[in-house]
Amino acid sequence: MAPPIKVDIVIRAKAVHSLQQSAPAYRSLAVHGGRIWALSDDLHCLDDCIGPDTRVIDEPDQTVLPAFDDTHTHMIFAGLSQFDVPVHLATCIDELVDLLCERAAHTEPGSWITTTANWQEYNLKERRFPTAEELDRASTAHPIVLRRGGHNVIVNSLALQLGGITVDTQSPPGGKIGRAADGSLNGQLQDQGMVPVLRLMPQPNFDDRIRGLESASAAYAAVGIGCVRDCAVPIADVPILMATRDSGKLHVRTRALISSIGLMSASAVASLLNQMEQYRHLQHDDWLSIWGVKFFLDGGIEAGATKEPYEGRPDEGCCGFTDFRGILIWDPDEILEAMDAVLRRGWRIGTHAYGDRAVEILLDVYGRLQQRHPHLAAGTLVMEHGGLADPGAQARTVDMGIPVTIQQPLLHDVAAIQSLYFGKDRTARLFPARGWL
């Protein structure tokens, strides 16, 4: 009889849960080659698997659970923000400007200054976005990009100038260029309106990007997240993910959705798909895989496409919107052809749909795709968020076999400001998790 294999790790604990309904709580677990090798309901039953190089973890008072799988997150941007100005620490606009001033004092003139995105203007004393004029107080010698979430930036005058945005520039389809009451530019750019500035921004150097991603992925792992679905990875950032993995510094399994943000036509998406071919082998990588393509059908907090008008807009006095119902970024027929090209290349699709009007349009588009491709594997078409989906839309989604990643924690961050746009009642039913279940 062959001697028992010597494994890499043995864990002894108060309870080891597999989360299989009929399975008991185990007491010991063996790991070998990155896989669970054995489980036992006896604390010492796996001791024969312990060799001189085995790591033994004795935690008699602890419980072991499978790692969490975060199905909608933005880890690549969390890594990037490691080097950004931490404006989420500010409680008012003056503090925010002071943080930018401090960075400007140590930054070569002409170099870009960017900020973290995980803040809400509603948490500032003024309860509003800063303006370009206020950012100019920090510096007029540096282009400044104040990120807020993934759908908004506020920039200073130099960044507007470099992006070619003037008082005569009109808001593009699927985006907004913000204006003050007198019609002047206030520095706010939304969705497609961000593109002229964002495409100019340089990235941190390669080694810094790896360090940032190492830090961000370690933070995910530290709270029990073992796998992420990174839902808007720029194609240019795939080498960063690969290098981080190859150096052993990518601490969670990662499935990347390649971002199509800024693309507005089927031909532009076809060009992106051509670039993705070089990473085709990552479809089968156990630690880092390319999941598919991420589309954005509508805006977010301030611009999700809704059936009913917004109840209020804190910026409506300066932007000229009446009866505002959000922004559709894509024409439905155009996005259909773009998505069809993705499916014909063998990739999956995840689509941001934040408002109920966008949800129904997306279901129409997905239905047409299913007619063209009647044998799609389960999970090929995914709805991201599914905001404000009513019972009819939920039932239709389930009948079509479309998974939904609600991103429920988002509501905890944005509920206060979302209610300014949607109203409290509509915000309360933004992500109806129980209805989906």
Coordinates of C-alpha atoms in Angstrom, one line a residue:
M1 CA 0.0 0.0 0.0
A2 CA 1.4 3.4 -1.0
P3 CA 2.2 5.8 1.8
P4 CA -0.2 8.8 2.1
I5 CA 0.7 11.8 0.0
K6 CA 2.3 14.7 2.0
V7 CA 0.2 17.7 1.4
D8 CA 1.0 21.4 1.4
I9 CA -1.4 22.5 4.2
V10 CA -3.4 20.9 6.9
I11 CA -5.9 22.9 8.9
R12 CA -7.5 21.8 12.2
A13 CA -10.4 23.9 13.4
K14 CA -13.5 23.9 15.4
A15 CA -15.6 23.6 12.3
V16 CA -14.9 23.4 8.5
H17 CA -18.0 24.1 6.5
S18 CA -18.4 23.1 2.9
L19 CA -21.8 24.9 2.6
Q20 CA -23.3 21.8 1.0
Q21 CA -26.7 21.4 2.7
S22 CA -26.4 17.7 3.5
A23 CA -22.7 17.8 4.5
P24 CA -21.6 17.8 8.2
A25 CA -19.2 20.3 9.7
Y26 CA -15.7 18.9 9.3
R27 CA -12.8 19.3 11.8
S28 CA -9.8 19.1 9.5
L29 CA -8.9 20.0 5.9
A30 CA -5.9 19.2 3.7
V31 CA -4.8 21.3 0.7
H32 CA -2.4 20.2 -2.0
G33 CA -1.4 21.8 -5.3
G34 CA -3.8 24.7 -4.6
R35 CA -6.8 22.4 -4.3
I36 CA -8.7 20.9 -1.4
W37 CA -7.3 17.4 -1.1
A38 CA -9.3 15.9 1.8
L39 CA -11.8 16.7 4.5
S40 CA -12.4 14.8 7.8
D41 CA -14.8 15.0 10.7
D42 CA -11.9 14.0 13.0
L43 CA -9.4 16.6 14.2
H44 CA -6.3 14.4 13.6
C45 CA -7.5 12.0 10.9
L46 CA -5.4 13.8 8.2
D47 CA -2.2 13.8 10.3
D48 CA -0.7 11.1 8.1
C49 CA -0.7 13.6 5.3
I50 CA 1.7 15.9 7.2
G51 CA 5.3 15.9 6.0
P52 CA 8.4 18.0 6.8
D53 CA 7.3 20.8 4.4
T54 CA 3.6 20.8 5.3
R55 CA 2.2 24.0 6.9
V56 CA 0.0 23.0 9.8
I57 CA -2.6 25.5 11.0
D58 CA -4.1 24.7 14.4
E59 CA -7.1 26.9 15.2
P60 CA -9.3 24.9 17.6
D61 CA -11.6 27.9 18.3
Q62 CA -12.0 29.1 14.7
T63 CA -14.5 28.2 11.9
V64 CA -13.3 27.7 8.3
L65 CA -15.6 28.8 5.4
P66 CA -15.2 28.8 1.6
A67 CA -13.9 32.1 0.3
F68 CA -16.5 34.6 -1.0
D69 CA -16.8 35.2 -4.7
D70 CA -17.4 38.9 -5.5
T71 CA -19.3 38.8 -8.8
H72 CA -19.2 42.5 -9.5
T73 CA -16.3 44.7 -8.3
H74 CA -13.6 46.9 -9.8
M75 CA -10.3 45.6 -8.4
I76 CA -8.2 47.0 -11.2
F77 CA -9.3 50.5 -10.3
A78 CA -8.7 49.8 -6.6
G79 CA -5.1 49.0 -7.5
L80 CA -4.8 52.2 -9.5
S81 CA -6.2 54.3 -6.7
Q82 CA -3.3 53.3 -4.4
F83 CA -1.4 56.2 -5.9
D84 CA -4.2 58.7 -6.1
V85 CA -5.0 61.7 -3.9
P86 CA -7.2 60.3 -1.0
V87 CA -10.0 62.7 -1.4
H88 CA -12.4 60.3 0.3
L89 CA -10.9 61.6 3.6
A90 CA -12.2 65.1 3.0
T91 CA -15.3 66.3 4.8
C92 CA -15.7 69.6 2.9
I93 CA -14.5 71.2 -0.4
D94 CA -11.8 73.2 1.4
E95 CA -10.2 70.0 2.8
L96 CA -10.5 68.4 -0.6
V97 CA -8.7 71.3 -2.3
D98 CA -6.0 71.2 0.5
L99 CA -5.3 67.6 -0.3
L100 CA -4.9 68.4 -4.0
C101 CA -2.7 71.4 -3.1
E102 CA -0.4 69.1 -1.1
R103 CA 0.0 66.7 -4.0
A104 CA 0.6 69.6 -6.5
A105 CA 3.4 70.9 -4.3
H106 CA 5.3 67.7 -4.8
T107 CA 4.3 67.1 -8.5
E108 CA 6.2 68.4 -11.5
P109 CA 4.2 71.1 -13.3
G110 CA 2.3 69.6 -16.3
S111 CA 1.9 66.2 -14.7
W112 CA -1.6 64.9 -14.1
I113 CA -3.1 64.7 -10.6
T114 CA -5.8 62.1 -10.1
T115 CA -7.9 61.2 -7.0
T116 CA -9.6 58.2 -5.4
A117 CA -13.1 57.6 -6.6
N118 CA -14.8 56.1 -3.5
W119 CA -16.4 59.2 -2.2
Q120 CA -19.8 60.9 -2.5
E121 CA -20.4 64.6 -2.7
Y122 CA -23.4 64.2 -0.4
N123 CA -20.8 63.4 2.4
L124 CA -19.2 66.8 1.9
K125 CA -20.4 69.7 4.1
E126 CA -21.5 71.5 0.9
R127 CA -23.3 68.4 -0.4
R128 CA -22.3 69.1 -4.0
F129 CA -19.5 68.5 -6.5
P130 CA -16.6 70.9 -6.5
T131 CA -16.3 73.1 -9.6
A132 CA -13.4 73.5 -12.0
E133 CA -12.9 77.0 -10.5
E134 CA -12.4 75.4 -7.1
L135 CA -10.0 72.8 -8.4
D136 CA -8.1 75.7 -10.0
R137 CA -7.4 76.9 -6.5
A138 CA -5.3 73.8 -6.0
S139 CA -3.3 74.2 -9.2
T140 CA -3.6 75.7 -12.7
A141 CA -0.2 74.2 -13.6
H142 CA -1.4 70.6 -13.3
P143 CA -4.4 68.9 -15.1
I144 CA -6.5 67.6 -12.2
V145 CA -9.1 64.8 -12.5
L146 CA -11.3 64.3 -9.5
R147 CA -12.9 60.9 -9.9
R148 CA -16.3 60.0 -8.4
G149 CA -17.3 56.4 -9.0
G150 CA -17.0 55.1 -12.6
H151 CA -19.4 57.5 -14.3
N152 CA -18.3 61.0 -13.2
V153 CA -15.2 63.2 -13.1
I154 CA -14.7 66.8 -12.1
V155 CA -11.7 68.4 -13.8
N156 CA -9.9 71.8 -13.6
S157 CA -9.6 74.3 -16.3
L158 CA -6.3 73.0 -17.6
A159 CA -7.7 69.5 -18.0
L160 CA -10.7 70.9 -19.9
Q161 CA -8.4 72.8 -22.2
L162 CA -6.2 69.8 -22.9
G163 CA -9.3 67.7 -23.6
G164 CA -10.4 70.3 -26.2
I165 CA -13.6 71.0 -24.2
T166 CA -14.7 74.6 -24.6
V167 CA -17.9 76.6 -23.8
D168 CA -19.0 75.8 -27.4
T169 CA -18.6 72.0 -26.9
Q170 CA -21.9 70.2 -26.8
S171 CA -22.6 67.1 -24.6
P172 CA -22.0 64.0 -26.7
P173 CA -24.5 61.2 -27.2
G174 CA -24.5 59.1 -24.0
G175 CA -22.7 61.7 -21.9
K176 CA -22.8 65.1 -20.3
I177 CA -20.6 68.2 -20.1
G178 CA -21.7 70.1 -17.1
R179 CA -22.3 73.8 -17.0
A180 CA -22.9 76.5 -14.4
A181 CA -26.1 78.7 -14.4
D182 CA -24.4 81.2 -16.7
G183 CA -23.6 78.5 -19.3
S184 CA -19.9 78.3 -18.4
L185 CA -18.2 75.0 -17.9
N186 CA -18.3 73.8 -14.3
G187 CA -15.8 70.9 -14.8
Q188 CA -18.3 68.0 -14.4
L189 CA -18.0 65.3 -17.1
Q190 CA -20.3 62.3 -17.2
D191 CA -20.0 59.0 -19.0
Q192 CA -19.1 59.6 -22.7
G193 CA -18.4 63.2 -21.7
M194 CA -15.4 62.0 -19.8
V195 CA -13.7 60.4 -22.8
P196 CA -11.8 63.5 -24.2
V197 CA -10.0 63.9 -20.9
L198 CA -9.6 60.3 -19.8
R199 CA -7.9 59.2 -23.0
L200 CA -5.1 61.8 -22.3
M201 CA -4.3 60.6 -18.8
P202 CA -1.0 58.7 -18.5
Q203 CA -0.8 55.6 -16.3
P204 CA 1.5 55.0 -13.4
N205 CA 4.6 53.0 -14.4
F206 CA 4.4 49.3 -14.8
D207 CA 6.1 48.4 -11.5
D208 CA 3.9 50.8 -9.5
R209 CA 0.8 49.3 -11.1
I210 CA 1.9 45.8 -10.0
R211 CA 2.4 47.1 -6.4
G212 CA -1.0 48.8 -6.4
L213 CA -2.7 45.6 -7.7
E214 CA -0.8 43.5 -5.1
S215 CA -2.0 45.8 -2.3
A216 CA -5.6 45.9 -3.6
S217 CA -5.9 42.1 -4.2
A218 CA -4.4 41.5 -0.7
A219 CA -7.1 43.7 0.8
Y220 CA -9.8 41.6 -0.9
A221 CA -8.2 38.4 0.4
A222 CA -7.9 39.7 3.9
V223 CA -11.7 40.0 4.2
G224 CA -12.3 36.5 2.9
I225 CA -12.8 37.2 -0.8
G226 CA -11.0 34.5 -2.9
C227 CA -12.4 35.3 -6.3
V228 CA -13.5 38.4 -8.1
R229 CA -15.2 39.3 -11.3
D230 CA -13.5 42.5 -12.3
C231 CA -16.2 44.3 -14.3
A232 CA -14.4 47.0 -16.4
V233 CA -10.8 46.2 -17.1
P234 CA -9.2 48.3 -19.9
I235 CA -7.6 46.1 -22.5
A236 CA -4.3 47.9 -21.8
D237 CA -4.3 46.7 -18.2
V238 CA -4.4 43.0 -19.0
P239 CA -0.5 42.8 -19.0
I240 CA -0.6 44.3 -15.5
L241 CA -2.9 41.5 -14.3
M242 CA -0.7 38.9 -16.0
A243 CA 2.5 40.3 -14.6
T244 CA 1.0 40.5 -11.1
R245 CA -0.1 36.9 -11.4
D246 CA 3.2 35.7 -12.7
S247 CA 5.1 37.3 -9.8
G248 CA 2.8 35.6 -7.3
K249 CA 1.3 38.9 -6.1
L250 CA -2.3 38.5 -7.4
H251 CA -3.9 37.3 -4.2
V252 CA -7.4 36.4 -5.5
R253 CA -8.6 34.5 -8.6
T254 CA -9.6 37.1 -11.1
R255 CA -12.1 37.0 -14.0
A256 CA -11.7 40.2 -16.1
L257 CA -14.5 41.8 -18.2
I258 CA -12.8 43.9 -20.8
S259 CA -14.3 47.4 -20.8
S260 CA -15.9 48.8 -23.9
I261 CA -16.3 52.3 -22.4
G262 CA -15.8 55.0 -25.0
L263 CA -16.8 52.7 -27.9
M264 CA -20.0 53.7 -29.6
S265 CA -20.2 51.5 -32.7
A266 CA -20.0 47.8 -33.7
S267 CA -16.9 48.5 -35.8
A268 CA -15.1 50.0 -32.7
V269 CA -16.1 46.9 -30.7
A270 CA -14.8 44.7 -33.5
S271 CA -11.4 46.4 -33.2
L272 CA -11.4 45.7 -29.4
L273 CA -12.2 42.1 -30.1
N274 CA -9.2 41.9 -32.4
Q275 CA -7.0 43.1 -29.6
M276 CA -8.5 40.5 -27.2
E277 CA -7.4 37.6 -29.4
Q278 CA -3.8 37.8 -28.0
Y279 CA -5.3 36.9 -24.6
R280 CA -7.5 34.0 -25.8
H281 CA -5.4 31.5 -23.9
L282 CA -6.5 33.2 -20.6
Q283 CA -10.0 31.8 -21.1
H284 CA -8.6 28.6 -19.6
D285 CA -6.3 30.0 -16.9
D286 CA -7.2 28.8 -13.4
W287 CA -6.0 32.0 -11.6
L288 CA -6.5 34.8 -14.2
S289 CA -9.1 34.6 -17.0
I290 CA -10.7 36.9 -19.5
W291 CA -14.4 36.5 -18.8
G292 CA -15.7 38.5 -21.7
V293 CA -16.7 42.1 -22.7
K294 CA -18.4 44.7 -20.5
F295 CA -20.9 47.0 -22.1
F296 CA -22.6 50.1 -20.6
L297 CA -26.1 50.7 -21.7
D298 CA -27.0 53.6 -19.5
G299 CA -25.6 56.0 -16.9
G300 CA -25.3 55.4 -13.2
I301 CA -26.5 57.2 -10.1
E302 CA -27.2 60.5 -11.9
A303 CA -28.1 59.1 -15.3
G304 CA -29.6 55.6 -15.2
A305 CA -32.2 55.4 -17.9
T306 CA -35.6 55.3 -16.2
K307 CA -39.3 55.0 -17.3
E308 CA -40.5 57.8 -15.1
P309 CA -38.8 61.2 -14.8
Y310 CA -36.3 61.9 -12.0
E311 CA -37.9 63.4 -8.9
G312 CA -35.1 65.9 -8.6
R313 CA -31.6 66.8 -9.9
P314 CA -29.3 68.7 -7.7
D315 CA -27.6 70.1 -10.8
E316 CA -30.7 70.6 -12.9
G317 CA -30.5 74.4 -12.6
C318 CA -27.1 74.4 -14.4
C319 CA -27.6 71.7 -17.0
G320 CA -30.9 72.6 -18.6
F321 CA -32.6 69.2 -18.3
T322 CA -36.4 69.0 -18.0
D323 CA -38.4 65.8 -17.6
F324 CA -35.0 64.0 -17.3
R325 CA -35.1 60.2 -17.6
G326 CA -31.4 59.4 -17.7
I327 CA -29.0 58.7 -20.5
L328 CA -28.9 55.8 -22.9
I329 CA -25.3 55.4 -24.0
W330 CA -26.0 53.0 -26.9
D331 CA -28.6 52.9 -29.6
P332 CA -30.3 49.5 -29.2
D333 CA -29.8 48.4 -32.8
E334 CA -26.1 49.3 -32.7
I335 CA -25.4 47.6 -29.4
L336 CA -27.2 44.5 -30.8
E337 CA -24.7 44.3 -33.7
A338 CA -21.7 45.0 -31.4
M339 CA -22.9 42.2 -29.0
D340 CA -23.5 39.8 -31.9
A341 CA -19.9 40.3 -32.9
V342 CA -18.8 39.4 -29.4
L343 CA -20.8 36.2 -29.3
R344 CA -19.5 35.2 -32.7
R345 CA -16.0 35.5 -31.4
G346 CA -16.9 33.1 -28.5
W347 CA -16.8 35.7 -25.6
R348 CA -19.4 36.3 -23.0
I349 CA -21.2 39.6 -22.3
G350 CA -22.0 41.6 -19.2
T351 CA -24.0 44.8 -19.6
H352 CA -24.5 47.6 -17.1
A353 CA -28.3 48.4 -16.9
Y354 CA -28.9 50.7 -13.9
G355 CA -32.4 52.1 -14.6
D356 CA -35.7 50.2 -15.3
R357 CA -35.9 51.6 -18.9
A358 CA -32.4 50.3 -19.6
V359 CA -33.3 46.9 -18.0
E360 CA -36.2 46.4 -20.4
I361 CA -34.2 47.6 -23.5
L362 CA -31.4 45.2 -22.5
L363 CA -33.8 42.3 -22.2
D364 CA -35.1 43.1 -25.7
V365 CA -31.6 43.1 -27.0
Y366 CA -30.7 39.9 -25.2
G367 CA -33.9 38.3 -26.5
R368 CA -32.9 39.1 -30.1
L369 CA -29.4 37.7 -29.5
Q370 CA -30.9 34.5 -28.1
Q371 CA -32.9 34.2 -31.3
R372 CA -29.7 34.6 -33.4
H373 CA -27.8 32.2 -31.2
P374 CA -30.3 29.7 -29.8
H375 CA -27.7 27.4 -28.2
L376 CA -25.8 29.9 -26.0
A377 CA -24.3 28.3 -22.9
A378 CA -25.9 29.3 -19.6
G379 CA -24.3 32.5 -18.2
T380 CA -23.1 33.8 -21.6
L381 CA -25.4 36.9 -21.3
V382 CA -25.4 38.7 -17.9
M383 CA -27.1 41.8 -16.6
E384 CA -25.1 44.0 -14.3
H385 CA -27.2 45.7 -11.6
G386 CA -30.7 45.3 -13.0
G387 CA -31.7 48.5 -11.2
L388 CA -35.4 49.1 -10.5
A389 CA -36.4 45.8 -12.2
D390 CA -40.1 45.3 -11.4
P391 CA -41.7 41.8 -10.9
G392 CA -42.5 41.6 -14.6
A393 CA -38.9 42.3 -15.6
Q394 CA -37.6 40.0 -13.0
A395 CA -39.8 37.1 -14.2
R396 CA -38.8 37.8 -17.8
T397 CA -35.1 37.8 -16.9
V398 CA -35.4 34.5 -15.1
D399 CA -37.4 32.9 -17.9
M400 CA -34.6 34.0 -20.3
G401 CA -32.0 32.4 -18.1
I402 CA -30.1 35.7 -17.6
P403 CA -28.0 36.0 -14.4
V404 CA -28.0 39.3 -12.6
T405 CA -25.2 40.8 -10.5
I406 CA -27.0 43.3 -8.3
Q407 CA -23.9 44.7 -6.6
Q408 CA -26.1 45.2 -3.5
P409 CA -23.3 47.0 -1.4
L410 CA -23.5 49.9 -3.8
L411 CA -26.8 50.9 -2.3
H412 CA -25.2 51.3 1.1
D413 CA -22.8 53.8 -0.4
V414 CA -25.1 55.8 -2.6
A415 CA -28.6 55.6 -1.1
A416 CA -28.6 59.1 0.4
I417 CA -27.5 60.8 -2.9
Q418 CA -29.5 58.4 -5.1
S419 CA -32.7 59.5 -3.3
L420 CA -32.0 63.1 -4.5
Y421 CA -32.5 61.9 -8.1
F422 CA -34.9 58.9 -7.8
G423 CA -36.7 59.9 -4.6
K424 CA -36.8 57.8 -1.5
D425 CA -39.5 55.3 -2.6
R426 CA -37.8 54.5 -5.9
T427 CA -34.4 54.3 -4.2
A428 CA -35.7 51.8 -1.7
R429 CA -36.6 49.4 -4.6
L430 CA -33.4 50.0 -6.6
F431 CA -31.9 46.6 -6.1
P432 CA -34.7 44.2 -5.2
A433 CA -32.6 41.3 -4.1
R434 CA -35.5 39.3 -2.5
G435 CA -37.5 39.6 -5.6
W436 CA -34.8 38.0 -7.7
L437 CA -34.6 35.2 -5.2

